[in-house]
Coordinates of C-alpha atoms in Angstrom, one line a residue:
M19 CA 0.0 0.0 0.0
G20 CA 1.8 3.1 -1.2
R21 CA 1.7 6.6 0.0
A22 CA -1.0 8.9 -1.3
V23 CA 0.2 11.6 -3.6
D24 CA -1.3 14.7 -5.1
I25 CA -3.5 15.5 -2.1
P26 CA -5.8 18.4 -3.2
E27 CA -4.7 21.8 -1.9
D28 CA -8.2 22.3 -0.4
K29 CA -7.5 19.5 2.1
L30 CA -4.8 21.7 3.7
N31 CA -7.3 24.4 4.2
A32 CA -10.4 22.3 5.0
L33 CA -10.8 23.2 8.6
S34 CA -10.2 26.9 8.2
E35 CA -12.7 27.0 5.3
L36 CA -15.3 25.1 7.3
L37 CA -14.9 27.5 10.2
K38 CA -15.2 30.5 7.9
T39 CA -18.3 29.2 6.2
A40 CA -19.9 28.3 9.5
G41 CA -19.3 31.8 11.0
G42 CA -16.5 30.8 13.2
C43 CA -17.8 27.9 15.2
V44 CA -18.7 24.3 14.3
T45 CA -20.3 21.4 16.1
T46 CA -18.4 18.1 16.2
D47 CA -19.9 14.7 16.9
G48 CA -20.2 12.9 20.2
G49 CA -19.5 9.6 21.9
F50 CA -19.2 7.0 19.2
A51 CA -18.9 4.0 21.4
T52 CA -21.7 5.3 23.6
Q53 CA -24.1 5.3 20.7
L54 CA -23.0 1.9 19.4
E55 CA -23.8 0.5 22.9
R56 CA -27.2 2.2 22.9
H57 CA -27.9 0.3 19.7
G58 CA -27.0 -3.0 21.4
A59 CA -23.4 -3.4 20.3
D60 CA -21.1 -5.4 22.6
I61 CA -17.8 -3.5 22.5
N62 CA -16.2 -4.9 25.6
D63 CA -13.2 -5.7 23.5
P64 CA -9.6 -4.5 23.3
L65 CA -10.5 -2.9 19.9
W66 CA -13.5 -1.1 21.6
S67 CA -15.6 0.6 19.0
A68 CA -13.2 -0.5 16.2
S69 CA -14.4 -4.0 16.7
C70 CA -17.6 -3.0 14.9
L71 CA -15.6 -2.4 11.7
I72 CA -15.2 -6.2 11.6
T73 CA -18.5 -7.3 13.0
I74 CA -21.2 -4.8 12.2
P75 CA -20.0 -2.0 9.8
E76 CA -23.5 -1.0 8.9
L77 CA -24.0 0.1 12.6
V78 CA -20.9 2.3 12.3
R79 CA -22.5 3.8 9.2
K80 CA -25.8 4.4 11.1
V81 CA -24.1 6.2 14.0
H82 CA -22.3 8.5 11.6
R83 CA -25.6 9.4 10.1
E84 CA -27.2 10.0 13.5
Y85 CA -24.5 12.5 14.4
L86 CA -24.6 14.2 11.0
E87 CA -28.4 14.6 11.2
A88 CA -27.9 16.0 14.7
G89 CA -25.9 18.8 13.2
A90 CA -22.2 17.7 13.4
G91 CA -20.0 19.5 11.0
V92 CA -17.1 17.2 11.8
I93 CA -17.5 13.5 12.3
S94 CA -14.7 11.1 13.6
T95 CA -14.1 7.7 12.2
A96 CA -14.5 4.5 14.3
S97 CA -10.7 4.1 14.5
Y98 CA -9.9 5.5 17.9
Q99 CA -8.7 2.2 19.3
A100 CA -8.0 0.6 15.9
T101 CA -4.3 -0.2 15.4
I102 CA -2.5 -2.6 13.1
Q103 CA -1.1 -4.3 16.1
G104 CA -4.5 -4.7 17.6
F105 CA -6.0 -6.2 14.5
Q106 CA -3.1 -8.5 14.1
S107 CA -3.7 -9.8 17.6
R108 CA -7.1 -10.9 16.3
G109 CA -5.4 -13.0 13.6
L110 CA -5.7 -10.5 10.8
S111 CA -2.8 -9.9 8.3
T112 CA -1.1 -6.6 8.0
N113 CA -2.9 -5.9 4.7
E114 CA -6.3 -6.8 6.3
A115 CA -5.5 -4.5 9.3
E116 CA -4.6 -1.6 7.1
D117 CA -7.7 -2.1 4.9
L118 CA -9.9 -2.0 8.1
L119 CA -8.2 1.3 9.1
Q120 CA -9.0 2.8 5.7
R121 CA -12.5 1.3 5.7
S122 CA -13.2 3.4 8.8
V123 CA -12.5 6.5 6.7
R124 CA -14.5 5.3 3.6
I125 CA -17.6 4.5 5.7
A126 CA -17.6 7.9 7.3
Q127 CA -16.9 9.6 3.9
E128 CA -19.7 7.6 2.2
E129 CA -22.2 8.5 4.9
R130 CA -21.2 12.1 4.9
D131 CA -21.6 12.3 1.2
R132 CA -25.0 10.6 1.3
V133 CA -26.4 12.9 4.0
W134 CA -24.9 15.9 2.1
K135 CA -26.5 14.9 -1.2
E136 CA -29.9 14.4 0.6
S137 CA -29.7 17.9 2.1
Q138 CA -28.9 19.4 -1.3
N139 CA -31.7 17.5 -3.0
R140 CA -34.5 18.8 -0.7
E141 CA -37.1 20.4 -2.8
H142 CA -37.6 23.4 -0.5
A143 CA -34.8 25.1 1.3
R144 CA -37.0 25.7 4.4
T145 CA -37.2 21.9 5.0
A146 CA -33.4 21.8 5.5
R147 CA -32.0 22.4 8.9
A148 CA -30.3 25.7 9.5
G149 CA -26.6 25.3 8.6
S150 CA -27.1 22.1 6.7
N151 CA -25.5 23.8 3.7
L152 CA -22.2 22.9 5.3
R153 CA -20.5 19.8 4.0
A154 CA -19.2 18.0 7.1
L155 CA -15.5 17.1 7.4
V156 CA -14.3 13.5 8.1
A157 CA -11.6 13.3 10.8
A158 CA -9.6 10.1 11.1
S159 CA -9.6 9.3 14.8
I160 CA -6.2 8.3 16.3
G161 CA -6.1 7.3 19.9
S162 CA -3.1 7.4 22.2
Y163 CA -0.7 4.5 22.9
G164 CA -2.7 4.0 26.1
A165 CA -5.9 3.4 24.1
Y166 CA -4.2 0.6 22.2
L167 CA -3.1 -1.0 25.6
A168 CA -6.8 -1.0 26.6
D169 CA -5.8 -0.8 30.2
G170 CA -7.0 2.7 31.0
S171 CA -3.5 4.3 30.7
E172 CA -4.8 6.9 28.4
Y173 CA -6.4 8.3 31.6
S174 CA -3.1 8.2 33.5
G175 CA -0.3 8.7 30.9
D176 CA 1.7 6.1 32.8
Y177 CA 3.6 4.2 30.1
G178 CA 6.4 3.0 32.3
P179 CA 10.0 4.2 32.7
S180 CA 11.3 2.5 29.6
M181 CA 9.0 4.4 27.2
T182 CA 10.7 6.8 24.8
V183 CA 9.8 9.3 22.1
D184 CA 11.2 6.9 19.5
K185 CA 9.2 4.0 20.7
L186 CA 6.0 6.0 20.5
K187 CA 6.9 7.3 17.1
D188 CA 7.4 3.7 15.9
F189 CA 4.0 2.7 17.4
H190 CA 2.1 5.5 15.7
R191 CA 3.9 5.9 12.4
R192 CA 2.3 3.3 10.1
R193 CA -1.2 3.9 11.4
L194 CA -0.9 7.6 10.7
V195 CA 0.4 7.0 7.2
V196 CA -2.4 4.4 6.4
L197 CA -5.2 6.6 7.7
A198 CA -3.8 9.7 5.8
D199 CA -3.6 7.6 2.6
A200 CA -7.4 7.1 2.9
G201 CA -7.9 10.8 2.3
P202 CA -9.7 12.1 5.4
D203 CA -10.1 15.8 5.7
L204 CA -8.5 15.8 9.2
L205 CA -6.5 13.7 11.5
A206 CA -8.0 13.8 15.0
I207 CA -5.3 12.7 17.4
E208 CA -7.1 12.3 20.7
T209 CA -6.9 11.8 24.4
I210 CA -3.2 12.4 24.6
P211 CA -2.2 12.0 28.2
C212 CA 1.4 13.1 28.5
K213 CA 4.1 15.4 27.1
L214 CA 6.3 12.5 26.0
E215 CA 3.6 11.3 23.5
T216 CA 2.9 14.9 22.4
Q217 CA 6.6 15.3 21.5
A218 CA 6.5 12.0 19.6
L219 CA 3.4 13.0 17.6
V220 CA 4.7 16.5 16.8
E221 CA 8.0 15.0 15.4
L222 CA 6.1 12.3 13.5
L223 CA 3.7 14.7 11.8
H224 CA 6.7 16.8 10.7
E225 CA 8.7 13.8 9.5
E226 CA 5.9 12.2 7.5
D227 CA 4.6 15.3 5.7
L228 CA 1.2 13.7 5.5
R229 CA -0.4 16.9 4.0
I230 CA -3.6 16.3 6.0
P231 CA -4.2 18.9 8.8
A232 CA -4.3 17.4 12.3
W233 CA -5.7 18.4 15.6
I234 CA -4.2 17.1 18.9
S235 CA -6.4 17.1 22.0
F236 CA -5.6 16.3 25.5
N237 CA -7.4 15.0 28.6
S238 CA -7.3 16.5 32.1
K239 CA -8.6 15.5 35.5
D240 CA -7.9 18.8 37.3
G241 CA -8.3 21.6 34.8
V242 CA -4.6 22.5 35.0
N243 CA -2.5 19.5 33.8
V244 CA -3.0 16.6 31.4
V245 CA -3.7 13.4 33.2
S246 CA -0.1 12.4 33.6
G247 CA 0.6 15.5 35.6
D248 CA 2.4 17.3 32.9
S249 CA 1.5 20.9 32.3
F250 CA -1.4 21.3 29.9
S251 CA 0.0 24.7 28.8
D252 CA 3.4 23.2 28.1
C253 CA 1.8 20.5 25.9
V254 CA -0.2 23.1 24.0
A255 CA 2.9 25.2 23.5
L256 CA 4.7 22.2 22.1
V257 CA 1.8 21.6 19.6
D258 CA 1.6 25.3 18.8
K259 CA 5.1 25.1 17.2
C260 CA 4.0 22.4 14.8
P261 CA 2.7 23.8 11.5
E262 CA 1.1 20.4 10.6
V263 CA -1.4 20.9 13.5
A264 CA -4.4 23.0 12.6
A265 CA -6.1 23.0 15.9
V266 CA -5.5 22.0 19.5
G267 CA -7.9 21.1 22.3
I268 CA -9.4 19.1 25.1
N269 CA -11.4 15.9 25.0
C270 CA -12.8 13.2 27.4
T271 CA -12.5 15.7 30.3
P272 CA -15.3 16.7 32.7
P273 CA -17.2 19.8 31.5
R274 CA -16.4 21.7 34.7
F275 CA -12.7 21.9 33.7
I276 CA -13.1 23.0 30.1
L277 CA -13.4 26.7 30.6
D278 CA -10.1 27.0 32.5
L279 CA -8.4 24.8 30.0
I280 CA -9.6 27.0 27.1
H281 CA -8.2 30.1 28.8
A282 CA -4.9 28.3 29.4
A283 CA -4.6 27.2 25.8
R284 CA -5.5 30.6 24.4
K285 CA -2.5 32.1 26.3
V286 CA 0.0 30.0 24.4
T287 CA -1.7 29.4 21.0
N288 CA -3.7 31.2 18.3
K289 CA -4.7 28.0 16.7
P290 CA -8.4 27.1 16.7
I291 CA -9.5 25.4 19.9
V292 CA -11.6 22.2 19.8
V293 CA -13.4 21.0 23.0
Y294 CA -15.4 17.8 23.3
P295 CA -15.8 16.8 27.0
N296 CA -17.2 13.6 28.4
S297 CA -20.4 13.6 30.5
G298 CA -18.4 14.1 33.7
E299 CA -18.5 10.4 34.7
H300 CA -15.4 8.4 35.6
Y301 CA -13.9 5.5 33.7
D302 CA -12.9 2.5 35.8
P303 CA -10.2 0.6 33.8
V304 CA -10.6 -2.5 36.0
I305 CA -14.2 -3.2 35.3
K306 CA -14.0 -1.2 32.0
Q307 CA -17.1 0.8 32.7
W308 CA -18.1 4.4 33.3
V309 CA -19.0 4.8 37.0
E310 CA -19.7 7.4 39.7
S311 CA -22.7 8.8 37.9
T312 CA -21.8 12.5 38.3
G313 CA -22.6 13.0 34.7
I314 CA -24.7 16.0 33.6
T315 CA -27.8 16.1 31.5
D316 CA -27.8 17.4 27.9
T317 CA -29.4 20.6 29.1
D318 CA -26.7 21.1 31.7
F319 CA -24.0 20.3 29.2
V320 CA -25.3 22.9 26.8
S321 CA -25.4 25.5 29.5
Y322 CA -21.6 25.6 29.2
V323 CA -21.5 26.0 25.5
H324 CA -21.7 29.8 25.2
E325 CA -19.0 30.3 27.9
W326 CA -16.7 28.0 25.9
R327 CA -17.5 29.7 22.7
K328 CA -16.9 33.2 24.2
A329 CA -13.6 32.0 25.7
G330 CA -12.4 31.0 22.2
A331 CA -13.5 27.4 21.4
Q332 CA -14.3 27.1 17.7
L333 CA -15.2 23.4 17.5
I334 CA -17.5 22.1 20.2
G335 CA -18.9 18.6 20.6
G336 CA -18.9 15.7 23.0
C337 CA -16.9 12.6 23.9
C338 CA -17.7 9.5 26.0
R339 CA -21.3 9.2 27.3
T340 CA -22.6 12.0 25.1
T341 CA -25.1 11.2 22.3
P342 CA -26.7 12.7 19.2
N343 CA -29.2 14.3 21.6
T344 CA -26.3 16.2 23.2
I345 CA -24.9 17.2 19.8
G346 CA -28.3 18.3 18.6
A347 CA -28.7 20.5 21.7
I348 CA -25.2 22.0 21.2
Y349 CA -25.9 22.7 17.6
K350 CA -29.2 24.4 18.4
A351 CA -27.6 26.5 21.1
L352 CA -24.9 27.7 18.8
H353 CA -27.3 28.5 16.0
E354 CA -29.8 30.3 18.2
H355 CA -27.1 32.7 19.4
P356 CA -24.4 32.6 16.6
H357 CA -23.0 36.0 17.2
V358 CA -20.9 35.5 20.3
H359 CA -17.8 37.6 20.9
V360 CA -14.7 35.5 21.0
T361 CA -11.8 36.4 23.3
N362 CA -8.4 36.0 21.7

């Protein structure tokens, strides 16, 4: 499988063009695994939601549609926990594993195009949802090394004393190339828990010259640091120096911490800020379940949206335990009050 060449120039500007067309702020999608489970999928598997690429790809397609119809302007592929190594552990060949990675992008692209065509073919413009003239972007989801381990270490950043930047680059390299070759609009590098992995990814993006803009998002459990204890501001400053990164942000973090993190990010970067928090619940890596039901309702979640937008967030969605209902409520809130002053 060779490297893609002649990537259209508009790919490089896809995110900035979407934000411009949308008036400065776009809704992203929500918890993919959460919605798969709501439809009855059993994803208690080291591959997590990516297992459905093997077993029930049509459900993956359905969930993409649900988020698009809820108003998502960016949808992420079902590849967060998909890795070549993980697929090989299931007995698949390297070629089969790489095809599944690229299939995750194709499924999202096909459903995006189908929904877009339907919106354009509506006989009367008034029957279309406000803002539906935006053609959504497809972001290839790339989880951290900890996500591959499936031991909850993406929520701690503890990879052990022997982990190095070079080892992390070796882990991520081929998956990044394969996903980029599938031609997504973006690379969504998510739930990065430590500065070491941030350094590895920044170097890798520069080395590979993938010509697909990326965002890198971090998770935090205190509103100051990433989950490893490394400074969130230091991690963002590292990403800010990487021209291949088009946006930076926060995901899978309780909503109550997001505003402070936006303010911290804005002090060290002028890149667009993406935020997609979880519901506020806590993931237990031992029982592999979300527990301590401190989660907030969709209405409560949306009450934060205008503060985040005013502070500088330009892409807003949800992560674990959020649903199309959450995204629909965010979309509605942003479109009911679209003219919000943004602090730079």
